[in-house]
PDB file of C-alpha atoms and ligand atoms in Angstrom:
ATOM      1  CA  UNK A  19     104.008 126.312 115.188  1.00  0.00           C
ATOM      2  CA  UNK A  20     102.133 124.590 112.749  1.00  0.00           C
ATOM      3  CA  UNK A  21     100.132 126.743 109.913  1.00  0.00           C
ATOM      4  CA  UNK A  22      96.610 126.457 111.941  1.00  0.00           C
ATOM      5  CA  UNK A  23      98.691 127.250 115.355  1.00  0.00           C
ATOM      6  CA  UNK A  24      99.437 130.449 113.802  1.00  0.00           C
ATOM      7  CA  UNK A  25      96.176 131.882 112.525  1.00  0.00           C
ATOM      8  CA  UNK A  26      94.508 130.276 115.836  1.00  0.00           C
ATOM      9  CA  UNK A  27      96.721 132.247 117.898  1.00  0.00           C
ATOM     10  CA  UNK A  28      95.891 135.321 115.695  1.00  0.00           C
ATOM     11  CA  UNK A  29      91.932 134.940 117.223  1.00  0.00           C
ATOM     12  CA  UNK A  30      90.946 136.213 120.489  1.00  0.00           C
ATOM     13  CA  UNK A  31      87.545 135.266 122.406  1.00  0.00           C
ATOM     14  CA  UNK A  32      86.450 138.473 124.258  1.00  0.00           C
ATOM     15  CA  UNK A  33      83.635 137.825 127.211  1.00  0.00           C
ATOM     16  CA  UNK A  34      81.823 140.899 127.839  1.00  0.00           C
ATOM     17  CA  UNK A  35      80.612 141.540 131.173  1.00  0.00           C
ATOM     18  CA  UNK A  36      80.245 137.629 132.080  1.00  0.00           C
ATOM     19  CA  UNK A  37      77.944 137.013 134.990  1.00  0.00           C
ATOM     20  CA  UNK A  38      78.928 133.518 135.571  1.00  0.00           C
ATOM     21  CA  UNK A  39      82.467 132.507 136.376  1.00  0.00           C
ATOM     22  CA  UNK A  40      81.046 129.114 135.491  1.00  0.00           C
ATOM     23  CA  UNK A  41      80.437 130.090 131.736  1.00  0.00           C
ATOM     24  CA  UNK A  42      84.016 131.564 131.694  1.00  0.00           C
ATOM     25  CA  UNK A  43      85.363 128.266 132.206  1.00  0.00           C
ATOM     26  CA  UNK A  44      83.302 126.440 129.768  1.00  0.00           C
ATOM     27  CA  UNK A  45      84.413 128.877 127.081  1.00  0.00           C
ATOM     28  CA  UNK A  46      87.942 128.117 127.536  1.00  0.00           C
ATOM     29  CA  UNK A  47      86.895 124.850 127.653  1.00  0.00           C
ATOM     30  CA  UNK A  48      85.154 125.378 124.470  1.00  0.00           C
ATOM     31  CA  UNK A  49      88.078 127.339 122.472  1.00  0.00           C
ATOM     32  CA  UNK A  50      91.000 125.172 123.587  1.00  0.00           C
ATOM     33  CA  UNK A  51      89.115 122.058 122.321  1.00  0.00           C
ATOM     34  CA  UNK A  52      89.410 123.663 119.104  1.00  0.00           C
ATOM     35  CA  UNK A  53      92.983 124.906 119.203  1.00  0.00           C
ATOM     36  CA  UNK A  54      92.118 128.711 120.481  1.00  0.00           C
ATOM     37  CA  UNK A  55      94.118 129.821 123.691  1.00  0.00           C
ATOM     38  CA  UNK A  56      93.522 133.032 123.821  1.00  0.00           C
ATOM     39  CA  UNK A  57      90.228 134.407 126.144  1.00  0.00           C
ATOM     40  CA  UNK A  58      89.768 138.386 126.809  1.00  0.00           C
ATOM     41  CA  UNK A  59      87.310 139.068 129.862  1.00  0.00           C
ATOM     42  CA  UNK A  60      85.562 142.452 129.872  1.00  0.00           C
ATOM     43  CA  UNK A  61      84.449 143.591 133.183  1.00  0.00           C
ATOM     44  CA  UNK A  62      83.332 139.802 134.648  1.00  0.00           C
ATOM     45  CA  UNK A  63      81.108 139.659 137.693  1.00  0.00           C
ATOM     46  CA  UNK A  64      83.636 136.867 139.388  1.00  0.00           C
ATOM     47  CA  UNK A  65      87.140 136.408 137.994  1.00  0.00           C
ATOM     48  CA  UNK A  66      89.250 134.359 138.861  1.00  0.00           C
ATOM     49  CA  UNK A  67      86.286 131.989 141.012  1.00  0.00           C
ATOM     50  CA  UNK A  68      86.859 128.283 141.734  1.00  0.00           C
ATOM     51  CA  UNK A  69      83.848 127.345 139.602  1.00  0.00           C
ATOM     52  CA  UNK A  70      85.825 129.091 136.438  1.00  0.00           C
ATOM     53  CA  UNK A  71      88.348 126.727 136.994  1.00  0.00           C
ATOM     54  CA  UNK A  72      86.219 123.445 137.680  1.00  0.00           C
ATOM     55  CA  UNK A  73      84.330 123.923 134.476  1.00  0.00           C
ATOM     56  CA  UNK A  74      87.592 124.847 132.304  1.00  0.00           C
ATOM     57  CA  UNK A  75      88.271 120.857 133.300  1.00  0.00           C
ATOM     58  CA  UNK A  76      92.352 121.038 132.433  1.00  0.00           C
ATOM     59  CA  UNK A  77      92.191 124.211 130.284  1.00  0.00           C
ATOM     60  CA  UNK A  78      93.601 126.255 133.203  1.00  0.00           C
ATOM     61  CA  UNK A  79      96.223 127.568 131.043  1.00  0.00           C
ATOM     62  CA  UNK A  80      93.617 129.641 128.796  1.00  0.00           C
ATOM     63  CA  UNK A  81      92.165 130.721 132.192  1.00  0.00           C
ATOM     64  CA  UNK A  82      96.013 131.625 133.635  1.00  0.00           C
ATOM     65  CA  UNK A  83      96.727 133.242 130.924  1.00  0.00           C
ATOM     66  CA  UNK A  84      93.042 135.444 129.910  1.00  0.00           C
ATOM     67  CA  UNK A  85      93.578 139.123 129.700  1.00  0.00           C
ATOM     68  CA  UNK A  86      90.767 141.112 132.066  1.00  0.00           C
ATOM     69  CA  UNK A  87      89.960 144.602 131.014  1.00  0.00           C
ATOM     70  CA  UNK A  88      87.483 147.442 132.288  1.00  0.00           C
ATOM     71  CA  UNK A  89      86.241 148.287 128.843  1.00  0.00           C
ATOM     72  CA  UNK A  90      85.648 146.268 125.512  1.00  0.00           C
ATOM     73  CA  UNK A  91      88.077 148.686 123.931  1.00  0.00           C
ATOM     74  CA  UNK A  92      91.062 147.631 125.816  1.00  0.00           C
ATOM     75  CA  UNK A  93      90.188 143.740 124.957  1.00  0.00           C
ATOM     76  CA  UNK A  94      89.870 144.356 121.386  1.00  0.00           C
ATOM     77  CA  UNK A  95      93.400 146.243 121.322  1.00  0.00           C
ATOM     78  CA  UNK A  96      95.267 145.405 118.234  1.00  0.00           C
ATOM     79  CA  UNK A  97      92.380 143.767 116.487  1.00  0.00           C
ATOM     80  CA  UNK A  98      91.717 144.371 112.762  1.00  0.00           C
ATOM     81  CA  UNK A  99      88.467 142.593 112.871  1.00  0.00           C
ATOM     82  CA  UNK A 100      85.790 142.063 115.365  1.00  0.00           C
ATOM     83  CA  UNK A 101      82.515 140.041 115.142  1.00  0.00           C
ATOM     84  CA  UNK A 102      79.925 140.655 117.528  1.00  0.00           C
ATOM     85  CA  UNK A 103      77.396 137.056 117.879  1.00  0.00           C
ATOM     86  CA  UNK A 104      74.311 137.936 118.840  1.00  0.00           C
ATOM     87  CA  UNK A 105      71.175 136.113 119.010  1.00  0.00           C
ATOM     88  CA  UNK A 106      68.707 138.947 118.251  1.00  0.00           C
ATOM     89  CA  UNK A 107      69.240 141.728 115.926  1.00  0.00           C
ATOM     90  CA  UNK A 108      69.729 145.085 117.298  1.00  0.00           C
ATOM     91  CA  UNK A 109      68.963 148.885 116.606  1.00  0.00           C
ATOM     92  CA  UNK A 110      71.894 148.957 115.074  1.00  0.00           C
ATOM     93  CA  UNK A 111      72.446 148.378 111.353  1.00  0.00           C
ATOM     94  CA  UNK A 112      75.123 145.894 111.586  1.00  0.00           C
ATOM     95  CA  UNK A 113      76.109 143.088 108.461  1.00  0.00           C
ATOM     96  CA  UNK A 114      74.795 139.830 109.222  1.00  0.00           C
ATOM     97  CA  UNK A 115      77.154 136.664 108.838  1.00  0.00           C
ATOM     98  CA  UNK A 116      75.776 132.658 109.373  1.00  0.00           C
ATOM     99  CA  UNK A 117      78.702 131.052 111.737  1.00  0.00           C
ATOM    100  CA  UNK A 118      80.012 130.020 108.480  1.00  0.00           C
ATOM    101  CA  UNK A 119      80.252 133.182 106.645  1.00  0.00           C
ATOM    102  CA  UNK A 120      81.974 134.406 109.961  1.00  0.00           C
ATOM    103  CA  UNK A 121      84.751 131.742 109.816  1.00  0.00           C
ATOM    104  CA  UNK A 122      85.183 131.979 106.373  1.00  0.00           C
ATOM    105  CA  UNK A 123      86.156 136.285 106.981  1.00  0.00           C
ATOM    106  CA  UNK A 124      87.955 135.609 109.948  1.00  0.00           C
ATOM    107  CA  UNK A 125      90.095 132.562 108.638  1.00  0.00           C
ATOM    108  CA  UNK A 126      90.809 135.600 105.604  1.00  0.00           C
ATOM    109  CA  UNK A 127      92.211 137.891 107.563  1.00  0.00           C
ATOM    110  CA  UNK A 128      94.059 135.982 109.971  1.00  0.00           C
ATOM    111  CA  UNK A 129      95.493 135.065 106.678  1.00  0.00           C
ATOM    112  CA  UNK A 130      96.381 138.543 106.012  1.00  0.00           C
ATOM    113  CA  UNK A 131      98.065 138.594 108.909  1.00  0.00           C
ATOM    114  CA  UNK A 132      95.241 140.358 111.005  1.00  0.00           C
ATOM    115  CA  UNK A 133      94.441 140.037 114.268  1.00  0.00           C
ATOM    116  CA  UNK A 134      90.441 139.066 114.791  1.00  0.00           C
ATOM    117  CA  UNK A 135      88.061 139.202 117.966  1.00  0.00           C
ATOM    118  CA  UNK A 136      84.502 137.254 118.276  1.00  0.00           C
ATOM    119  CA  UNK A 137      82.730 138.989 121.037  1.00  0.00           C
ATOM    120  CA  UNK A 138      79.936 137.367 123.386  1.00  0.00           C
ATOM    121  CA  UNK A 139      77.691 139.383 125.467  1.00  0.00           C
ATOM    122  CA  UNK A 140      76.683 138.872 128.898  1.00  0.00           C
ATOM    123  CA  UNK A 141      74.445 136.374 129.570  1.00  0.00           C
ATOM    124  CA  UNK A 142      71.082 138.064 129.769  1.00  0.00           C
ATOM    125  CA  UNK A 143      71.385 140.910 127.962  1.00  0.00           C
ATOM    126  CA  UNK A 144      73.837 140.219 125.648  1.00  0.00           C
ATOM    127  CA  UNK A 145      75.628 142.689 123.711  1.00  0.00           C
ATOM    128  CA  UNK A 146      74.973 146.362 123.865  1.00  0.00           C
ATOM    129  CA  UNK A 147      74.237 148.456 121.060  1.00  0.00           C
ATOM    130  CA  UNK A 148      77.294 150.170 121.857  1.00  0.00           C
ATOM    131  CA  UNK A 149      79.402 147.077 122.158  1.00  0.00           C
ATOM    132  CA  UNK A 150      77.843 145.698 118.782  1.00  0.00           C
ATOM    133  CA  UNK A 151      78.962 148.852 117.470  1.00  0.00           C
ATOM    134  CA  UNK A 152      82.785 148.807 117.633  1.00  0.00           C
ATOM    135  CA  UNK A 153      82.381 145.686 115.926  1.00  0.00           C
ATOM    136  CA  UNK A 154      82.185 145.004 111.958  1.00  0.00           C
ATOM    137  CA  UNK A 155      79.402 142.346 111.794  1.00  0.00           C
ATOM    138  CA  UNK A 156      76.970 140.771 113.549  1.00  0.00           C
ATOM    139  CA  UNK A 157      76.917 136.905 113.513  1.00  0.00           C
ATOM    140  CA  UNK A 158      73.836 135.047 114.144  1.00  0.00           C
ATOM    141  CA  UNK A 159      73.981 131.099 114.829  1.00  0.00           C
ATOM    142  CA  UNK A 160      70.274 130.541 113.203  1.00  0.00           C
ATOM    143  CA  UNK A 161      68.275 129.091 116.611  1.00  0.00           C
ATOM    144  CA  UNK A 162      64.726 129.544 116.469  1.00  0.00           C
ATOM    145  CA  UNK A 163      62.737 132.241 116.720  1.00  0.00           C
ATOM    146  CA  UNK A 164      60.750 131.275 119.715  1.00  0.00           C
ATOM    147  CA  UNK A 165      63.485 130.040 121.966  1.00  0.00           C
ATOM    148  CA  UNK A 166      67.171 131.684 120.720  1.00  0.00           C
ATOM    149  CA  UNK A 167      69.219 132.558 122.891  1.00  0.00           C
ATOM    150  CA  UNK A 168      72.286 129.671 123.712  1.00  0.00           C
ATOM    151  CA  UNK A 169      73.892 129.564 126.574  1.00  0.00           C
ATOM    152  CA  UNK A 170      77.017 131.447 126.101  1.00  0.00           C
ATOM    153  CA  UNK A 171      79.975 128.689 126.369  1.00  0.00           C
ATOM    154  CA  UNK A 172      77.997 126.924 123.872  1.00  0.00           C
ATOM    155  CA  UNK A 173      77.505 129.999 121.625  1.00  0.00           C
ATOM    156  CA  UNK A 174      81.510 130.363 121.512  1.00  0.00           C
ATOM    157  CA  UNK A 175      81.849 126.561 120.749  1.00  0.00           C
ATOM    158  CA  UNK A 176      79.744 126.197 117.513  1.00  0.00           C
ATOM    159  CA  UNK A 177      81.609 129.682 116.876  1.00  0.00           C
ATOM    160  CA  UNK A 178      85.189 127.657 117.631  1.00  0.00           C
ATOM    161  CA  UNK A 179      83.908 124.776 115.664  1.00  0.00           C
ATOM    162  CA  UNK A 180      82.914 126.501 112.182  1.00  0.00           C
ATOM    163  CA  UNK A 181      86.379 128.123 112.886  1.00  0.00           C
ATOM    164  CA  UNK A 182      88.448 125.394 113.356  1.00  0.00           C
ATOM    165  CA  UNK A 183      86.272 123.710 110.406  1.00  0.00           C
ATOM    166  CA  UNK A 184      87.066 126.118 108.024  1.00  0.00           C
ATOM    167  CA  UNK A 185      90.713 126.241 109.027  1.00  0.00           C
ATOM    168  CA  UNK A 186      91.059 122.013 108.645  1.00  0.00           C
ATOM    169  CA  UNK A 187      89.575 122.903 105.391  1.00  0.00           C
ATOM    170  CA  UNK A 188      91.654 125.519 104.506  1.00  0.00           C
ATOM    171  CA  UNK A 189      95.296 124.718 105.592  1.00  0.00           C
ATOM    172  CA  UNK A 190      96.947 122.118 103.435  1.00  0.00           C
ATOM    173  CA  UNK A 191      98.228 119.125 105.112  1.00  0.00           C
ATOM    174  CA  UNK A 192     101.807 118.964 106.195  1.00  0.00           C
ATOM    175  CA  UNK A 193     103.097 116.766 103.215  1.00  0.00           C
ATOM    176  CA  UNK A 194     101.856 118.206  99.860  1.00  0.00           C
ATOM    177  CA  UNK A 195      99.859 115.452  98.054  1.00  0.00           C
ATOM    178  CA  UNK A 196     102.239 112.504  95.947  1.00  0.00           C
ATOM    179  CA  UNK A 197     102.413 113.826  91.975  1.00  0.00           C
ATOM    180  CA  UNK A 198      99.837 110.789  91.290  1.00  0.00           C
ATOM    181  CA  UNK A 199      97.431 111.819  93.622  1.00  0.00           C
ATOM    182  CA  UNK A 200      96.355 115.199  92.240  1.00  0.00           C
ATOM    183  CA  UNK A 201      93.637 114.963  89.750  1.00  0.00           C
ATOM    184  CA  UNK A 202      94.123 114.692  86.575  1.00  0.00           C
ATOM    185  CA  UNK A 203      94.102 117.893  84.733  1.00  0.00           C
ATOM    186  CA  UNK A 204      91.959 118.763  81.340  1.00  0.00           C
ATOM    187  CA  UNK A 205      94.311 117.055  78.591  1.00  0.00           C
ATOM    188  CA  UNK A 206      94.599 113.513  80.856  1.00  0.00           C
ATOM    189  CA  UNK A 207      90.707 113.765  81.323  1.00  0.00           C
ATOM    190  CA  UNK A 208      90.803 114.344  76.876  1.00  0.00           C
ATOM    191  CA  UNK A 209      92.945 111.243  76.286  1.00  0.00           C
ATOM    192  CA  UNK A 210      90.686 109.119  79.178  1.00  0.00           C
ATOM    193  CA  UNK A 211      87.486 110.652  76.976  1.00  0.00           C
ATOM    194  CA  UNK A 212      89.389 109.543  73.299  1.00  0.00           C
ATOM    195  CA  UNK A 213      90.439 105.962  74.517  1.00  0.00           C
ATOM    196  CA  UNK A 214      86.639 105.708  76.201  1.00  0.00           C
ATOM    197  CA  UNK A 215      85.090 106.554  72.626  1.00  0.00           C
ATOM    198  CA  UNK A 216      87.435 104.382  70.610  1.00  0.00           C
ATOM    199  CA  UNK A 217      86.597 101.402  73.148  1.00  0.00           C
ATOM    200  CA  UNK A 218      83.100 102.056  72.694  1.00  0.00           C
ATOM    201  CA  UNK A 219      83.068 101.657  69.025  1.00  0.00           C
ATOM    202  CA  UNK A 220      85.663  98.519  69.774  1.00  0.00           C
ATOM    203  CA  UNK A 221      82.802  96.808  71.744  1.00  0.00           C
ATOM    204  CA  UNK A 222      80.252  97.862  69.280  1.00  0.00           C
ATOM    205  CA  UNK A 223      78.295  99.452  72.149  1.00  0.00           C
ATOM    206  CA  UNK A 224      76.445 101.725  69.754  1.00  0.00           C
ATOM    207  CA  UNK A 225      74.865  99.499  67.896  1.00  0.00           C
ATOM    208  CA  UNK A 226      73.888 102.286  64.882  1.00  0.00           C
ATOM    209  CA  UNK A 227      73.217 105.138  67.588  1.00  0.00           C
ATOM    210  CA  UNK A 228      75.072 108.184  67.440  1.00  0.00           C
ATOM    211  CA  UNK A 229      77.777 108.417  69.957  1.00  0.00           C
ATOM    212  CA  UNK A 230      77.585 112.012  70.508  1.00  0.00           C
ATOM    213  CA  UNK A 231      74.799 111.627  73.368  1.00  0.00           C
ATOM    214  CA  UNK A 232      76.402 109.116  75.169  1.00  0.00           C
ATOM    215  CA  UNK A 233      79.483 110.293  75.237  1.00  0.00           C
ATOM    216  CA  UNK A 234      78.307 113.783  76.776  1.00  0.00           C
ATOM    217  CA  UNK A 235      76.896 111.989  79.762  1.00  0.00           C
ATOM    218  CA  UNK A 236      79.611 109.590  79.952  1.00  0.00           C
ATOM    219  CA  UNK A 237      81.765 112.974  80.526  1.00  0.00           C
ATOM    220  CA  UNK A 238      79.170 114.301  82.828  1.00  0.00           C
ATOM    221  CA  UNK A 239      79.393 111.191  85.162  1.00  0.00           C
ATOM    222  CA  UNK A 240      83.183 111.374  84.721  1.00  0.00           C
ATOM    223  CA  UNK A 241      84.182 114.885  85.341  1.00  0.00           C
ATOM    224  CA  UNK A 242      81.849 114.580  88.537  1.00  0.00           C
ATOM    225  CA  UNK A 243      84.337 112.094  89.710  1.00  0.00           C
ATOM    226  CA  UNK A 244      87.084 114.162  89.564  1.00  0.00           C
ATOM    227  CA  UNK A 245      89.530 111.177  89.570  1.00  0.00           C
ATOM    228  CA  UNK A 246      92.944 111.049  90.257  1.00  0.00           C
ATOM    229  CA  UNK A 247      96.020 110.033  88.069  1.00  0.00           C
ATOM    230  CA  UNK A 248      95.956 106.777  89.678  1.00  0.00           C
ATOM    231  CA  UNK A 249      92.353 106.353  88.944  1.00  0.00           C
ATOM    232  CA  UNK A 250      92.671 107.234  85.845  1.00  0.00           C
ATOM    233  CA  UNK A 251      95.731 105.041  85.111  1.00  0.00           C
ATOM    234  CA  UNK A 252      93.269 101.753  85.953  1.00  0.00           C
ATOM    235  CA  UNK A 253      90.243 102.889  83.993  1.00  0.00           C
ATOM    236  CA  UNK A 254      92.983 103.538  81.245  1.00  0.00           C
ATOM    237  CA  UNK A 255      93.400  99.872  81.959  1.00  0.00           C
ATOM    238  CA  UNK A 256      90.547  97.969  82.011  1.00  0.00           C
ATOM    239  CA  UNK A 257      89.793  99.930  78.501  1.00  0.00           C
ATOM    240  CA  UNK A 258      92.932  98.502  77.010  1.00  0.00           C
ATOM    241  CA  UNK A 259      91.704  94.992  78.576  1.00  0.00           C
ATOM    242  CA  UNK A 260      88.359  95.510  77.040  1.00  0.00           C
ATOM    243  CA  UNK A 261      90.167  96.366  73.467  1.00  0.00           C
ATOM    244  CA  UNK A 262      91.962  93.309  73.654  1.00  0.00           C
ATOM    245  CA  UNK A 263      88.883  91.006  74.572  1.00  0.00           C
ATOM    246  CA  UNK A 264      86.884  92.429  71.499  1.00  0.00           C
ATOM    247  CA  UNK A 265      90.553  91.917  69.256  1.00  0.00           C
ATOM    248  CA  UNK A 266      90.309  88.390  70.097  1.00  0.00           C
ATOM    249  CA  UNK A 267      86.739  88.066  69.665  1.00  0.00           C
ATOM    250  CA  UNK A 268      87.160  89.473  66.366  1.00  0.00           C
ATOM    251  CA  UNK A 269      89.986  86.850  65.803  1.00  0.00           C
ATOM    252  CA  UNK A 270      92.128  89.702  65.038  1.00  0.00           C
ATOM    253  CA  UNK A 271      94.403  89.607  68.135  1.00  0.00           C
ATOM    254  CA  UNK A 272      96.126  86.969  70.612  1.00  0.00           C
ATOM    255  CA  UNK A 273      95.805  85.905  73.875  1.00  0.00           C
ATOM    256  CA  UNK A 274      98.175  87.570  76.846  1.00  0.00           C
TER     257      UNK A 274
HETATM  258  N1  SAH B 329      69.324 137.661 125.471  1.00  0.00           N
HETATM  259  C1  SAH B 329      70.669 137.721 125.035  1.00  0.00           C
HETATM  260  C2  SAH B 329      71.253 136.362 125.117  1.00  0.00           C
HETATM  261  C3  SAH B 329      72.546 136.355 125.705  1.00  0.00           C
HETATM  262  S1  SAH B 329      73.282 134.785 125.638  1.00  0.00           S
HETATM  263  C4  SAH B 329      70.739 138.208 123.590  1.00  0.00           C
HETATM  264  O1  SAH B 329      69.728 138.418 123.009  1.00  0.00           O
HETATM  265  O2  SAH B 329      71.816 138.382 123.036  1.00  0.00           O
HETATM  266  C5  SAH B 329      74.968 135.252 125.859  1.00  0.00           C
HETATM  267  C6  SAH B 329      75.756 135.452 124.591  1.00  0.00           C
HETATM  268  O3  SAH B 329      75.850 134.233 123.880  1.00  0.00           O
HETATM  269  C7  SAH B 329      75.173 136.436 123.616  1.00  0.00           C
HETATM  270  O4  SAH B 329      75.476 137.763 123.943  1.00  0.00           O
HETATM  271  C8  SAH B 329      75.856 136.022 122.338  1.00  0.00           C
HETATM  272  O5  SAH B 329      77.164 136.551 122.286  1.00  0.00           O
HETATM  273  C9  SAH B 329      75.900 134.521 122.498  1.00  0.00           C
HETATM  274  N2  SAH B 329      74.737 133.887 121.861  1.00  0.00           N
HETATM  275  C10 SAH B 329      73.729 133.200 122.436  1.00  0.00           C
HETATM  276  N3  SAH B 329      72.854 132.759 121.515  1.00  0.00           N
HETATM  277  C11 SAH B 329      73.316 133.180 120.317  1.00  0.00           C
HETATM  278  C12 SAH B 329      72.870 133.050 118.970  1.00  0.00           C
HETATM  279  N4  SAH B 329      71.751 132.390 118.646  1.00  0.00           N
HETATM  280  N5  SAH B 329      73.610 133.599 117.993  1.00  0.00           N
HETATM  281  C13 SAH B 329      74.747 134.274 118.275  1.00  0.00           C
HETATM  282  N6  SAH B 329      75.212 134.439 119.519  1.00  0.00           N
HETATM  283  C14 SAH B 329      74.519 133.901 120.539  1.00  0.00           C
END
């Protein structure tokens, strides 16, 4: 299994009494477009139902394979974390996390090793007070006041998507990068800065000014670059080139 494989298999999607097979199947639709398999169904009105399977369009193996429970309890078995989304704030005094806050705590403690659950409510009254409470935080995807509820397949894919963003972001690619690729650390960046300064004064770029000025936002535009060792190497270059040029303008030096 590849590194995201694992923590994705470490998150569950729990649907809490779902009234619409329909939405069911759009949500494993949803998760396995982002690499999630696993779906836990609490109490659903219709399960399994034809119109499950038509809208999971070809993910019939997260359907085949969902876990159906009586009680939220047994669906969150094992879990370390749970997030409850919710598109109103309840009674109940609950942390709030943006989508991305949420994927940045869950993609933590898969991590760790931990085993996490994102809980949808049903889809007119959402989640219960008491189903928001056996969970640790509340996540809110920030619709409007005026109009907020989504329809639930599409809450659990922007929740699958910030997810599976955060994890792209957060695994490293197979092959670590090539030696020359990394950026240059703090001494490479000093030498770049000293070669830069005596090039300046090569090229007679100050003209009388002081140098200090310059030179600060010359390392303000640079650091911001954060360039490479192969970057670096050319810029290293074309300041040599430039040292040359002003040699042989000064008569000093010789043509290559
Ligand atoms: N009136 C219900 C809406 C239910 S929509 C409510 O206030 O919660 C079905 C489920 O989709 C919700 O229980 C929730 O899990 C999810 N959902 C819908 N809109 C959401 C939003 N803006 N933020 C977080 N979750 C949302």
């Amino acid at each position: 299994m590849t590194a995201i494989a694992e923590l994705a298999a470490r998150v569950r999607h729990v649907l809490v009494r779902t009234s619409h097979p329909g939405n069911i199947g759009s949500a494993a639709r949803a998760i396995r477009t982002m690499g999630f398999e696993r779906l836990e169904l609490v109490a659903p009105a219709r399960f399994p139902d034809r119109e499950a399977s038509a809208l999971a369009a070809g993910a019939d193996d997260v359907l085949a394979r969902a876990g159906v429970h009586a009680e939220l309890v047994d669906g969150l078995a094992g879990c370390n974390l749970a997030l409850g989304l919710s598109a109103r704030r309840r009674g109940i005094t609950l942390p709030e996390l943006s989508p991305r806050e949420a994927a940045a705590q869950v993609l933590a403690a898969a991590s760790r090793g931990e085993q996490v659950a994102l809980v949808f409510g049903n889809e007119r009254s959402g989640l219960e007070n008491e189903e928001l409470a056996r969970c640790h935080a509340m996540v809110r995807i920030p619709s409007v006041d005026d109009f907020s509820s989504l329809n639930l397949s599409q809450a659990v894919q922007v929740m699958a998507y910030e997810l599976r963003v955060a994890m792209l972001e957060e695994t490293p690619a197979a092959a670590p990068p090539a030696a020359e690729e990394l950026p240059a650390d703090a001494a490479q960046m000093e030498r770049f800065y000293e070669h830069l300064a005596q090039t300046l004064d090569d090229i007679e770029f100050h003209k009388g000014r002081a140098p200090t000025t310059i030179m600060l936002r010359l390392r303000k535009l640079f650091q911001r670059a954060q360039m490479d060792e192969r970057e670096l190497r050319v810029l290293h270059g074309i300041l040599a080139d430039a040292q040359r040029m002003a040699d042989l303008a000064r008569g000093k030096g010789k043509p290559m």
